[in-house]
Amino acid sequence: MSIISQLLGAIDQIKANTPEILNLIAIAWMVQAANMLMNYRLNIFGIIPRHVIGLPGIVLSPFLHGNLTHIFMNSLFFFAMGAMVSLHGMSTFYVISISITLISGGLVWSFARLACHVGASGLIMGYWSYVMVYAYYNPQLIDLIAAILGMYYFGADLLSSVAPGKKNVSVEGHLAGLAAGVITATFYQPICQVISTG
């Protein structure tokens, strides 16, 4: 398969997956609208470390945000990085998303400072590190291009988000997302290989 045909195939795949990714973003914006109307009281469903009340936040926190700027930036990054993850199909996208969400959320709940952690940044960081590590394990052209684009366009912004001392930023959530993406990419590989050779 030529380079051009691979690139065109990847673009077609992203186009096909775009409506589903946009639906997930739309859900987050609907939650944001309700949260604003309730004076951000829904954020109680974020991750509150080491408290039973914070456990639902492991799953719910990616749909909750602190303000309009927060959700706007997360929507852009979610679409871009989610599209790269979806290159291998939406079923893979959902498996990766669930894995990163549960691992990163579990890490935040277990080890983060006591606060209410909300936002999709951990999931986005997980997508980014997943794409990087996946390309390392599977140096196929499309995966390498996705990794290079992810690093070039988003790497500096995403890595700067884990710098300590940022006010109202869950650095722990970002670091947990990075770790979750690496873990998911590392352990998802054998499963893919067993299925494809079985």
JSON list of C-alpha atoms in Angstrom, two decimals:
[
{"chain": "A", "resi": 1, "resn": "MET", "atom": "CA", "xyz": [0.00, 0.00, 0.00]},
{"chain": "A", "resi": 2, "resn": "SER", "atom": "CA", "xyz": [1.44, 3.39, -1.00]},
{"chain": "A", "resi": 3, "resn": "ILE", "atom": "CA", "xyz": [2.03, 6.24, 1.40]},
{"chain": "A", "resi": 4, "resn": "ILE", "atom": "CA", "xyz": [-0.65, 8.34, -0.30]},
{"chain": "A", "resi": 5, "resn": "SER", "atom": "CA", "xyz": [-3.27, 5.60, -0.06]},
{"chain": "A", "resi": 6, "resn": "GLN", "atom": "CA", "xyz": [-2.44, 5.07, 3.62]},
{"chain": "A", "resi": 7, "resn": "LEU", "atom": "CA", "xyz": [-2.84, 8.79, 4.32]},
{"chain": "A", "resi": 8, "resn": "LEU", "atom": "CA", "xyz": [-6.11, 8.96, 2.41]},
{"chain": "A", "resi": 9, "resn": "GLY", "atom": "CA", "xyz": [-7.35, 5.90, 4.28]},
{"chain": "A", "resi": 10, "resn": "ALA", "atom": "CA", "xyz": [-6.47, 7.54, 7.61]},
{"chain": "A", "resi": 11, "resn": "ILE", "atom": "CA", "xyz": [-8.28, 10.75, 6.63]},
{"chain": "A", "resi": 12, "resn": "ASP", "atom": "CA", "xyz": [-11.35, 8.74, 5.61]},
{"chain": "A", "resi": 13, "resn": "GLN", "atom": "CA", "xyz": [-11.23, 6.85, 8.93]},
{"chain": "A", "resi": 14, "resn": "ILE", "atom": "CA", "xyz": [-11.10, 10.11, 10.91]},
{"chain": "A", "resi": 15, "resn": "LYS", "atom": "CA", "xyz": [-13.97, 11.55, 8.85]},
{"chain": "A", "resi": 16, "resn": "ALA", "atom": "CA", "xyz": [-16.06, 8.46, 9.57]},
{"chain": "A", "resi": 17, "resn": "ASN", "atom": "CA", "xyz": [-15.29, 8.65, 13.30]},
{"chain": "A", "resi": 18, "resn": "THR", "atom": "CA", "xyz": [-15.78, 12.42, 13.67]},
{"chain": "A", "resi": 19, "resn": "PRO", "atom": "CA", "xyz": [-19.55, 12.35, 14.36]},
{"chain": "A", "resi": 20, "resn": "GLU", "atom": "CA", "xyz": [-19.13, 9.90, 17.24]},
{"chain": "A", "resi": 21, "resn": "ILE", "atom": "CA", "xyz": [-16.27, 11.90, 18.76]},
{"chain": "A", "resi": 22, "resn": "LEU", "atom": "CA", "xyz": [-18.29, 15.11, 18.41]},
{"chain": "A", "resi": 23, "resn": "ASN", "atom": "CA", "xyz": [-21.23, 13.41, 20.16]},
{"chain": "A", "resi": 24, "resn": "LEU", "atom": "CA", "xyz": [-19.02, 12.77, 23.19]},
{"chain": "A", "resi": 25, "resn": "ILE", "atom": "CA", "xyz": [-17.92, 16.41, 23.17]},
{"chain": "A", "resi": 26, "resn": "ALA", "atom": "CA", "xyz": [-21.57, 17.48, 22.90]},
{"chain": "A", "resi": 27, "resn": "ILE", "atom": "CA", "xyz": [-22.43, 15.45, 26.00]},
{"chain": "A", "resi": 28, "resn": "ALA", "atom": "CA", "xyz": [-19.68, 17.24, 27.92]},
{"chain": "A", "resi": 29, "resn": "TRP", "atom": "CA", "xyz": [-21.06, 20.61, 26.78]},
{"chain": "A", "resi": 30, "resn": "MET", "atom": "CA", "xyz": [-24.60, 19.65, 27.85]},
{"chain": "A", "resi": 31, "resn": "VAL", "atom": "CA", "xyz": [-23.23, 18.69, 31.27]},
{"chain": "A", "resi": 32, "resn": "GLN", "atom": "CA", "xyz": [-21.35, 22.02, 31.32]},
{"chain": "A", "resi": 33, "resn": "ALA", "atom": "CA", "xyz": [-24.55, 23.96, 30.58]},
{"chain": "A", "resi": 34, "resn": "ALA", "atom": "CA", "xyz": [-26.40, 22.16, 33.38]},
{"chain": "A", "resi": 35, "resn": "ASN", "atom": "CA", "xyz": [-23.44, 22.63, 35.71]},
{"chain": "A", "resi": 36, "resn": "MET", "atom": "CA", "xyz": [-23.34, 26.38, 35.04]},
{"chain": "A", "resi": 37, "resn": "LEU", "atom": "CA", "xyz": [-27.07, 26.68, 35.71]},
{"chain": "A", "resi": 38, "resn": "MET", "atom": "CA", "xyz": [-26.49, 24.89, 39.03]},
{"chain": "A", "resi": 39, "resn": "ASN", "atom": "CA", "xyz": [-23.56, 27.17, 39.94]},
{"chain": "A", "resi": 40, "resn": "TYR", "atom": "CA", "xyz": [-21.11, 24.28, 39.34]},
{"chain": "A", "resi": 41, "resn": "ARG", "atom": "CA", "xyz": [-22.67, 22.11, 42.05]},
{"chain": "A", "resi": 42, "resn": "LEU", "atom": "CA", "xyz": [-22.31, 19.07, 39.78]},
{"chain": "A", "resi": 43, "resn": "ASN", "atom": "CA", "xyz": [-18.57, 19.22, 40.34]},
{"chain": "A", "resi": 44, "resn": "ILE", "atom": "CA", "xyz": [-19.17, 17.40, 43.62]},
{"chain": "A", "resi": 45, "resn": "PHE", "atom": "CA", "xyz": [-19.19, 14.35, 41.33]},
{"chain": "A", "resi": 46, "resn": "GLY", "atom": "CA", "xyz": [-15.54, 14.92, 40.46]},
{"chain": "A", "resi": 47, "resn": "ILE", "atom": "CA", "xyz": [-12.75, 12.84, 41.96]},
{"chain": "A", "resi": 48, "resn": "ILE", "atom": "CA", "xyz": [-12.32, 13.52, 45.66]},
{"chain": "A", "resi": 49, "resn": "PRO", "atom": "CA", "xyz": [-9.23, 11.51, 46.65]},
{"chain": "A", "resi": 50, "resn": "ARG", "atom": "CA", "xyz": [-9.57, 8.77, 49.25]},
{"chain": "A", "resi": 51, "resn": "HIS", "atom": "CA", "xyz": [-13.23, 9.51, 49.97]},
{"chain": "A", "resi": 52, "resn": "VAL", "atom": "CA", "xyz": [-16.04, 7.14, 49.04]},
{"chain": "A", "resi": 53, "resn": "ILE", "atom": "CA", "xyz": [-18.05, 10.06, 47.66]},
{"chain": "A", "resi": 54, "resn": "GLY", "atom": "CA", "xyz": [-15.23, 10.67, 45.17]},
{"chain": "A", "resi": 55, "resn": "LEU", "atom": "CA", "xyz": [-15.31, 7.19, 43.61]},
{"chain": "A", "resi": 56, "resn": "PRO", "atom": "CA", "xyz": [-18.00, 8.00, 40.98]},
{"chain": "A", "resi": 57, "resn": "GLY", "atom": "CA", "xyz": [-15.72, 10.81, 39.84]},
{"chain": "A", "resi": 58, "resn": "ILE", "atom": "CA", "xyz": [-13.31, 8.26, 38.40]},
{"chain": "A", "resi": 59, "resn": "VAL", "atom": "CA", "xyz": [-15.85, 7.78, 35.59]},
{"chain": "A", "resi": 60, "resn": "LEU", "atom": "CA", "xyz": [-17.72, 11.10, 35.68]},
{"chain": "A", "resi": 61, "resn": "SER", "atom": "CA", "xyz": [-14.89, 13.65, 36.02]},
{"chain": "A", "resi": 62, "resn": "PRO", "atom": "CA", "xyz": [-14.01, 13.78, 32.28]},
{"chain": "A", "resi": 63, "resn": "PHE", "atom": "CA", "xyz": [-17.47, 15.24, 31.63]},
{"chain": "A", "resi": 64, "resn": "LEU", "atom": "CA", "xyz": [-17.16, 17.92, 34.34]},
{"chain": "A", "resi": 65, "resn": "HIS", "atom": "CA", "xyz": [-15.21, 21.17, 33.96]},
{"chain": "A", "resi": 66, "resn": "GLY", "atom": "CA", "xyz": [-14.38, 24.22, 36.04]},
{"chain": "A", "resi": 67, "resn": "ASN", "atom": "CA", "xyz": [-15.32, 26.94, 33.54]},
{"chain": "A", "resi": 68, "resn": "LEU", "atom": "CA", "xyz": [-15.92, 27.67, 29.85]},
{"chain": "A", "resi": 69, "resn": "THR", "atom": "CA", "xyz": [-12.24, 28.10, 29.04]},
{"chain": "A", "resi": 70, "resn": "HIS", "atom": "CA", "xyz": [-11.50, 24.72, 30.62]},
{"chain": "A", "resi": 71, "resn": "ILE", "atom": "CA", "xyz": [-14.09, 22.84, 28.56]},
{"chain": "A", "resi": 72, "resn": "PHE", "atom": "CA", "xyz": [-13.30, 24.77, 25.36]},
{"chain": "A", "resi": 73, "resn": "MET", "atom": "CA", "xyz": [-9.59, 23.89, 25.48]},
{"chain": "A", "resi": 74, "resn": "ASN", "atom": "CA", "xyz": [-10.31, 20.31, 26.52]},
{"chain": "A", "resi": 75, "resn": "SER", "atom": "CA", "xyz": [-12.79, 19.95, 23.63]},
{"chain": "A", "resi": 76, "resn": "LEU", "atom": "CA", "xyz": [-10.14, 20.98, 21.10]},
{"chain": "A", "resi": 77, "resn": "PHE", "atom": "CA", "xyz": [-7.49, 18.66, 22.51]},
{"chain": "A", "resi": 78, "resn": "PHE", "atom": "CA", "xyz": [-9.98, 15.81, 23.00]},
{"chain": "A", "resi": 79, "resn": "PHE", "atom": "CA", "xyz": [-11.06, 16.00, 19.36]},
{"chain": "A", "resi": 80, "resn": "ALA", "atom": "CA", "xyz": [-7.51, 16.12, 18.03]},
{"chain": "A", "resi": 81, "resn": "MET", "atom": "CA", "xyz": [-6.02, 13.37, 20.20]},
{"chain": "A", "resi": 82, "resn": "GLY", "atom": "CA", "xyz": [-9.20, 11.27, 20.15]},
{"chain": "A", "resi": 83, "resn": "ALA", "atom": "CA", "xyz": [-9.16, 11.33, 16.35]},
{"chain": "A", "resi": 84, "resn": "MET", "atom": "CA", "xyz": [-5.63, 9.95, 16.36]},
{"chain": "A", "resi": 85, "resn": "VAL", "atom": "CA", "xyz": [-6.59, 7.17, 18.76]},
{"chain": "A", "resi": 86, "resn": "SER", "atom": "CA", "xyz": [-9.65, 6.37, 16.62]},
{"chain": "A", "resi": 87, "resn": "LEU", "atom": "CA", "xyz": [-7.51, 5.60, 13.56]},
{"chain": "A", "resi": 88, "resn": "HIS", "atom": "CA", "xyz": [-7.73, 1.91, 14.50]},
{"chain": "A", "resi": 89, "resn": "GLY", "atom": "CA", "xyz": [-11.52, 1.98, 14.77]},
{"chain": "A", "resi": 90, "resn": "MET", "atom": "CA", "xyz": [-14.08, 3.19, 17.29]},
{"chain": "A", "resi": 91, "resn": "SER", "atom": "CA", "xyz": [-14.13, -0.10, 19.20]},
{"chain": "A", "resi": 92, "resn": "THR", "atom": "CA", "xyz": [-10.41, 0.36, 19.91]},
{"chain": "A", "resi": 93, "resn": "PHE", "atom": "CA", "xyz": [-11.08, 4.02, 20.75]},
{"chain": "A", "resi": 94, "resn": "TYR", "atom": "CA", "xyz": [-13.62, 3.05, 23.41]},
{"chain": "A", "resi": 95, "resn": "VAL", "atom": "CA", "xyz": [-11.42, 0.32, 24.91]},
{"chain": "A", "resi": 96, "resn": "ILE", "atom": "CA", "xyz": [-8.51, 2.75, 25.15]},
{"chain": "A", "resi": 97, "resn": "SER", "atom": "CA", "xyz": [-10.75, 5.51, 26.55]},
{"chain": "A", "resi": 98, "resn": "ILE", "atom": "CA", "xyz": [-12.20, 3.26, 29.26]},
{"chain": "A", "resi": 99, "resn": "SER", "atom": "CA", "xyz": [-8.79, 1.93, 30.21]},
{"chain": "A", "resi": 100, "resn": "ILE", "atom": "CA", "xyz": [-7.20, 5.38, 30.49]},
{"chain": "A", "resi": 101, "resn": "THR", "atom": "CA", "xyz": [-10.19, 6.78, 32.37]},
{"chain": "A", "resi": 102, "resn": "LEU", "atom": "CA", "xyz": [-10.21, 4.00, 34.97]},
{"chain": "A", "resi": 103, "resn": "ILE", "atom": "CA", "xyz": [-6.44, 3.86, 35.46]},
{"chain": "A", "resi": 104, "resn": "SER", "atom": "CA", "xyz": [-5.87, 7.62, 35.61]},
{"chain": "A", "resi": 105, "resn": "GLY", "atom": "CA", "xyz": [-8.96, 8.19, 37.76]},
{"chain": "A", "resi": 106, "resn": "GLY", "atom": "CA", "xyz": [-7.92, 5.41, 40.12]},
{"chain": "A", "resi": 107, "resn": "LEU", "atom": "CA", "xyz": [-4.45, 6.93, 40.46]},
{"chain": "A", "resi": 108, "resn": "VAL", "atom": "CA", "xyz": [-5.88, 10.38, 41.18]},
{"chain": "A", "resi": 109, "resn": "TRP", "atom": "CA", "xyz": [-8.31, 8.97, 43.74]},
{"chain": "A", "resi": 110, "resn": "SER", "atom": "CA", "xyz": [-5.49, 7.05, 45.43]},
{"chain": "A", "resi": 111, "resn": "PHE", "atom": "CA", "xyz": [-2.65, 9.56, 45.42]},
{"chain": "A", "resi": 112, "resn": "ALA", "atom": "CA", "xyz": [-3.72, 13.11, 44.52]},
{"chain": "A", "resi": 113, "resn": "ARG", "atom": "CA", "xyz": [-3.97, 16.01, 46.94]},
{"chain": "A", "resi": 114, "resn": "LEU", "atom": "CA", "xyz": [-7.32, 16.49, 48.64]},
{"chain": "A", "resi": 115, "resn": "ALA", "atom": "CA", "xyz": [-9.40, 18.58, 46.24]},
{"chain": "A", "resi": 116, "resn": "CYS", "atom": "CA", "xyz": [-12.18, 18.08, 43.71]},
{"chain": "A", "resi": 117, "resn": "HIS", "atom": "CA", "xyz": [-10.48, 16.99, 40.48]},
{"chain": "A", "resi": 118, "resn": "VAL", "atom": "CA", "xyz": [-12.55, 17.54, 37.32]},
{"chain": "A", "resi": 119, "resn": "GLY", "atom": "CA", "xyz": [-11.93, 17.70, 33.57]},
{"chain": "A", "resi": 120, "resn": "ALA", "atom": "CA", "xyz": [-10.94, 15.55, 30.62]},
{"chain": "A", "resi": 121, "resn": "SER", "atom": "CA", "xyz": [-7.27, 16.56, 30.75]},
{"chain": "A", "resi": 122, "resn": "GLY", "atom": "CA", "xyz": [-6.16, 13.25, 32.26]},
{"chain": "A", "resi": 123, "resn": "LEU", "atom": "CA", "xyz": [-7.92, 11.35, 29.46]},
{"chain": "A", "resi": 124, "resn": "ILE", "atom": "CA", "xyz": [-6.38, 13.65, 26.84]},
{"chain": "A", "resi": 125, "resn": "MET", "atom": "CA", "xyz": [-2.90, 13.22, 28.33]},
{"chain": "A", "resi": 126, "resn": "GLY", "atom": "CA", "xyz": [-3.54, 9.49, 28.24]},
{"chain": "A", "resi": 127, "resn": "TYR", "atom": "CA", "xyz": [-4.46, 9.63, 24.56]},
{"chain": "A", "resi": 128, "resn": "TRP", "atom": "CA", "xyz": [-1.26, 11.55, 23.85]},
{"chain": "A", "resi": 129, "resn": "SER", "atom": "CA", "xyz": [1.05, 9.15, 25.68]},
{"chain": "A", "resi": 130, "resn": "TYR", "atom": "CA", "xyz": [-0.86, 6.18, 24.22]},
{"chain": "A", "resi": 131, "resn": "VAL", "atom": "CA", "xyz": [-0.25, 7.43, 20.68]},
{"chain": "A", "resi": 132, "resn": "MET", "atom": "CA", "xyz": [3.46, 7.97, 21.42]},
{"chain": "A", "resi": 133, "resn": "VAL", "atom": "CA", "xyz": [3.98, 4.53, 22.97]},
{"chain": "A", "resi": 134, "resn": "TYR", "atom": "CA", "xyz": [1.79, 2.74, 20.41]},
{"chain": "A", "resi": 135, "resn": "ALA", "atom": "CA", "xyz": [3.96, 4.17, 17.61]},
{"chain": "A", "resi": 136, "resn": "TYR", "atom": "CA", "xyz": [7.05, 2.90, 19.44]},
{"chain": "A", "resi": 137, "resn": "TYR", "atom": "CA", "xyz": [5.66, -0.65, 19.61]},
{"chain": "A", "resi": 138, "resn": "ASN", "atom": "CA", "xyz": [4.10, -0.52, 16.12]},
{"chain": "A", "resi": 139, "resn": "PRO", "atom": "CA", "xyz": [6.27, 1.63, 13.86]},
{"chain": "A", "resi": 140, "resn": "GLN", "atom": "CA", "xyz": [3.73, 1.68, 11.03]},
{"chain": "A", "resi": 141, "resn": "LEU", "atom": "CA", "xyz": [3.63, 4.80, 8.86]},
{"chain": "A", "resi": 142, "resn": "ILE", "atom": "CA", "xyz": [0.24, 6.10, 10.01]},
{"chain": "A", "resi": 143, "resn": "ASP", "atom": "CA", "xyz": [1.03, 5.53, 13.68]},
{"chain": "A", "resi": 144, "resn": "LEU", "atom": "CA", "xyz": [4.38, 7.30, 13.33]},
{"chain": "A", "resi": 145, "resn": "ILE", "atom": "CA", "xyz": [2.72, 10.23, 11.56]},
{"chain": "A", "resi": 146, "resn": "ALA", "atom": "CA", "xyz": [0.09, 10.44, 14.31]},
{"chain": "A", "resi": 147, "resn": "ALA", "atom": "CA", "xyz": [2.82, 10.41, 16.96]},
{"chain": "A", "resi": 148, "resn": "ILE", "atom": "CA", "xyz": [4.84, 13.10, 15.18]},
{"chain": "A", "resi": 149, "resn": "LEU", "atom": "CA", "xyz": [1.78, 15.32, 14.68]},
{"chain": "A", "resi": 150, "resn": "GLY", "atom": "CA", "xyz": [0.75, 14.79, 18.30]},
{"chain": "A", "resi": 151, "resn": "MET", "atom": "CA", "xyz": [4.21, 15.73, 19.53]},
{"chain": "A", "resi": 152, "resn": "TYR", "atom": "CA", "xyz": [4.59, 18.71, 17.20]},
{"chain": "A", "resi": 153, "resn": "TYR", "atom": "CA", "xyz": [1.20, 20.32, 17.67]},
{"chain": "A", "resi": 154, "resn": "PHE", "atom": "CA", "xyz": [0.28, 19.32, 21.20]},
{"chain": "A", "resi": 155, "resn": "GLY", "atom": "CA", "xyz": [3.40, 18.03, 22.95]},
{"chain": "A", "resi": 156, "resn": "ALA", "atom": "CA", "xyz": [4.62, 21.34, 24.37]},
{"chain": "A", "resi": 157, "resn": "ASP", "atom": "CA", "xyz": [1.17, 22.37, 25.60]},
{"chain": "A", "resi": 158, "resn": "LEU", "atom": "CA", "xyz": [0.41, 19.00, 27.14]},
{"chain": "A", "resi": 159, "resn": "LEU", "atom": "CA", "xyz": [3.81, 18.61, 28.79]},
{"chain": "A", "resi": 160, "resn": "SER", "atom": "CA", "xyz": [3.65, 22.16, 30.19]},
{"chain": "A", "resi": 161, "resn": "SER", "atom": "CA", "xyz": [0.42, 21.16, 31.93]},
{"chain": "A", "resi": 162, "resn": "VAL", "atom": "CA", "xyz": [2.32, 18.83, 34.27]},
{"chain": "A", "resi": 163, "resn": "ALA", "atom": "CA", "xyz": [4.62, 21.59, 35.53]},
{"chain": "A", "resi": 164, "resn": "PRO", "atom": "CA", "xyz": [4.20, 22.02, 39.30]},
{"chain": "A", "resi": 165, "resn": "GLY", "atom": "CA", "xyz": [2.79, 25.13, 40.94]},
{"chain": "A", "resi": 166, "resn": "LYS", "atom": "CA", "xyz": [-0.06, 25.88, 38.53]},
{"chain": "A", "resi": 167, "resn": "LYS", "atom": "CA", "xyz": [-3.07, 27.30, 40.33]},
{"chain": "A", "resi": 168, "resn": "ASN", "atom": "CA", "xyz": [-6.32, 25.35, 39.96]},
{"chain": "A", "resi": 169, "resn": "VAL", "atom": "CA", "xyz": [-4.67, 22.75, 37.72]},
{"chain": "A", "resi": 170, "resn": "SER", "atom": "CA", "xyz": [-4.73, 19.06, 38.65]},
{"chain": "A", "resi": 171, "resn": "VAL", "atom": "CA", "xyz": [-1.12, 18.30, 37.85]},
{"chain": "A", "resi": 172, "resn": "GLU", "atom": "CA", "xyz": [-1.71, 14.90, 39.46]},
{"chain": "A", "resi": 173, "resn": "GLY", "atom": "CA", "xyz": [-4.54, 14.24, 37.00]},
{"chain": "A", "resi": 174, "resn": "HIS", "atom": "CA", "xyz": [-2.31, 15.09, 34.05]},
{"chain": "A", "resi": 175, "resn": "LEU", "atom": "CA", "xyz": [0.53, 12.89, 35.33]},
{"chain": "A", "resi": 176, "resn": "ALA", "atom": "CA", "xyz": [-1.93, 10.07, 36.04]},
{"chain": "A", "resi": 177, "resn": "GLY", "atom": "CA", "xyz": [-3.22, 10.39, 32.47]},
{"chain": "A", "resi": 178, "resn": "LEU", "atom": "CA", "xyz": [0.30, 10.18, 31.08]},
{"chain": "A", "resi": 179, "resn": "ALA", "atom": "CA", "xyz": [0.95, 7.02, 33.11]},
{"chain": "A", "resi": 180, "resn": "ALA", "atom": "CA", "xyz": [-2.41, 5.51, 32.13]},
{"chain": "A", "resi": 181, "resn": "GLY", "atom": "CA", "xyz": [-1.70, 6.01, 28.43]},
{"chain": "A", "resi": 182, "resn": "VAL", "atom": "CA", "xyz": [1.69, 4.34, 28.73]},
{"chain": "A", "resi": 183, "resn": "ILE", "atom": "CA", "xyz": [0.24, 1.43, 30.72]},
{"chain": "A", "resi": 184, "resn": "THR", "atom": "CA", "xyz": [-2.64, 0.98, 28.28]},
{"chain": "A", "resi": 185, "resn": "ALA", "atom": "CA", "xyz": [-0.40, 1.07, 25.20]},
{"chain": "A", "resi": 186, "resn": "THR", "atom": "CA", "xyz": [2.05, -1.37, 26.78]},
{"chain": "A", "resi": 187, "resn": "PHE", "atom": "CA", "xyz": [-0.51, -3.97, 27.82]},
{"chain": "A", "resi": 188, "resn": "TYR", "atom": "CA", "xyz": [-2.92, -3.52, 24.91]},
{"chain": "A", "resi": 189, "resn": "GLN", "atom": "CA", "xyz": [-0.28, -4.63, 22.40]},
{"chain": "A", "resi": 190, "resn": "PRO", "atom": "CA", "xyz": [-0.23, -8.38, 23.19]},
{"chain": "A", "resi": 191, "resn": "ILE", "atom": "CA", "xyz": [-4.02, -8.49, 23.04]},
{"chain": "A", "resi": 192, "resn": "CYS", "atom": "CA", "xyz": [-4.00, -6.91, 19.57]},
{"chain": "A", "resi": 193, "resn": "GLN", "atom": "CA", "xyz": [-1.30, -9.27, 18.37]},
{"chain": "A", "resi": 194, "resn": "VAL", "atom": "CA", "xyz": [-3.03, -12.41, 19.71]},
{"chain": "A", "resi": 195, "resn": "ILE", "atom": "CA", "xyz": [-6.30, -11.43, 18.04]},
{"chain": "A", "resi": 196, "resn": "SER", "atom": "CA", "xyz": [-4.68, -10.58, 14.73]},
{"chain": "A", "resi": 197, "resn": "THR", "atom": "CA", "xyz": [-2.68, -13.82, 14.54]},
{"chain": "A", "resi": 198, "resn": "GLY", "atom": "CA", "xyz": [-5.35, -16.16, 15.95]}
]
